[in-house]
Coordinates of C-alpha atoms in Angstrom, one line a residue:
X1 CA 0.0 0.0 0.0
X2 CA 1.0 3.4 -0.8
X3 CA 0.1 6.7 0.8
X4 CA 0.6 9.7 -1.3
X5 CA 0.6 12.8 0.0
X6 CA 0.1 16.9 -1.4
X7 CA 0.2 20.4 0.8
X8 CA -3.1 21.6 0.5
X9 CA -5.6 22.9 2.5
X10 CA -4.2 20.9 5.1
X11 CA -1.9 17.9 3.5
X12 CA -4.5 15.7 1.7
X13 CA -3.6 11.5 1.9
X14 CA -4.4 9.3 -0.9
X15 CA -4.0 5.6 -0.5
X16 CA -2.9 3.6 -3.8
X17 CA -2.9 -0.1 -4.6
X18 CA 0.9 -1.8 -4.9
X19 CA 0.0 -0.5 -8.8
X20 CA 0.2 2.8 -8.1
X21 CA -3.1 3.5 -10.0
X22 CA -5.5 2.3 -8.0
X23 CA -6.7 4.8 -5.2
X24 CA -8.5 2.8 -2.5
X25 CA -11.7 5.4 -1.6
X26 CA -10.6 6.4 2.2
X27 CA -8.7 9.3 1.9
X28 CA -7.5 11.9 4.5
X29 CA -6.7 15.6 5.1
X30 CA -4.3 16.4 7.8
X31 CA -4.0 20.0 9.7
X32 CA -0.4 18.7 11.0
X33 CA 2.6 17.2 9.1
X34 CA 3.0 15.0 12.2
X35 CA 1.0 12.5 12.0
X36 CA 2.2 11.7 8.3
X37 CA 5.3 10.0 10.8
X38 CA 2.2 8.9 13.0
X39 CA 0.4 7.1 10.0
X40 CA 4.0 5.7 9.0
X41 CA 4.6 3.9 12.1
X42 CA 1.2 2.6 12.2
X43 CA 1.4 1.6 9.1
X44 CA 3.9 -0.6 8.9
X45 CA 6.3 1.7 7.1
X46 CA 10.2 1.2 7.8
X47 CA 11.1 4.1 10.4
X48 CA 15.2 4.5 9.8
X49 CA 16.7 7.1 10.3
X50 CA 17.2 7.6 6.3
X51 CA 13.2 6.7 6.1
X52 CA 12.8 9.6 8.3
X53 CA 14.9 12.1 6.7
X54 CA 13.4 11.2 2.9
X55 CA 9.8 11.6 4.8
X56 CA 10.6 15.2 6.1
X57 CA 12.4 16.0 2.8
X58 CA 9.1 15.1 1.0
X59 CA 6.9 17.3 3.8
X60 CA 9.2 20.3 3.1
X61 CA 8.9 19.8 -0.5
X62 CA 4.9 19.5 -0.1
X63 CA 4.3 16.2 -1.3
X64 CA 5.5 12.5 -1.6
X65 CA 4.6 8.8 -0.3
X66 CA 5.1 6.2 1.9
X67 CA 5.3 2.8 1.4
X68 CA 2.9 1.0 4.3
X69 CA 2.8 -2.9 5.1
X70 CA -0.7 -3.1 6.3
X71 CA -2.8 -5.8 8.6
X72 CA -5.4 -7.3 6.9
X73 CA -7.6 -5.5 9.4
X74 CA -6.3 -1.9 8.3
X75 CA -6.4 -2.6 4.8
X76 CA -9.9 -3.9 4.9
X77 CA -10.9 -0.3 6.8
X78 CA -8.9 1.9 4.1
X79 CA -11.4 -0.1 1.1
X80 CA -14.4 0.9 2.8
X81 CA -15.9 4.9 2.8

């Protein structure tokens, strides 16, 4: 699973298939560039040092991704509205 991420009116989350193309339909506007790292390590997503650093790089830039290993049981709540 993918999260992408854009500086918006807030920082708005999109959540993409392993394909890239295919946006699940739960999606997420954030006030706080925090809990991008928040959804990360909840997620799944590798939390190095360098994973860090490439995450705030993409935040100061005003958008990127993450690369999440979800549970079945988070996955299944991303699919649904």
């Amino acid at each position: 699973m993918y999260l992408r991420f854009e500086r918006g009116q807030g920082w708005n989350c999109q959540f993409l298939e392993e394909d890239l193309k295919t946006a699940l339909p739960r999606r997420l506007i954030l006030k706080d560039s925090d809990k991008l790292f928040q959804i990360a390590e909840r997620g799944g997503a590798t939390m190095s040092p360098s994973a860090k650093f490439k995450i705030q790089r993409a935040i100061n830039d005003g958008r990127g991704g993450i690369w999440l290993e979800l549970t079945d049981e988070q996955y299944e709540k991303l699919k649904r509205r």
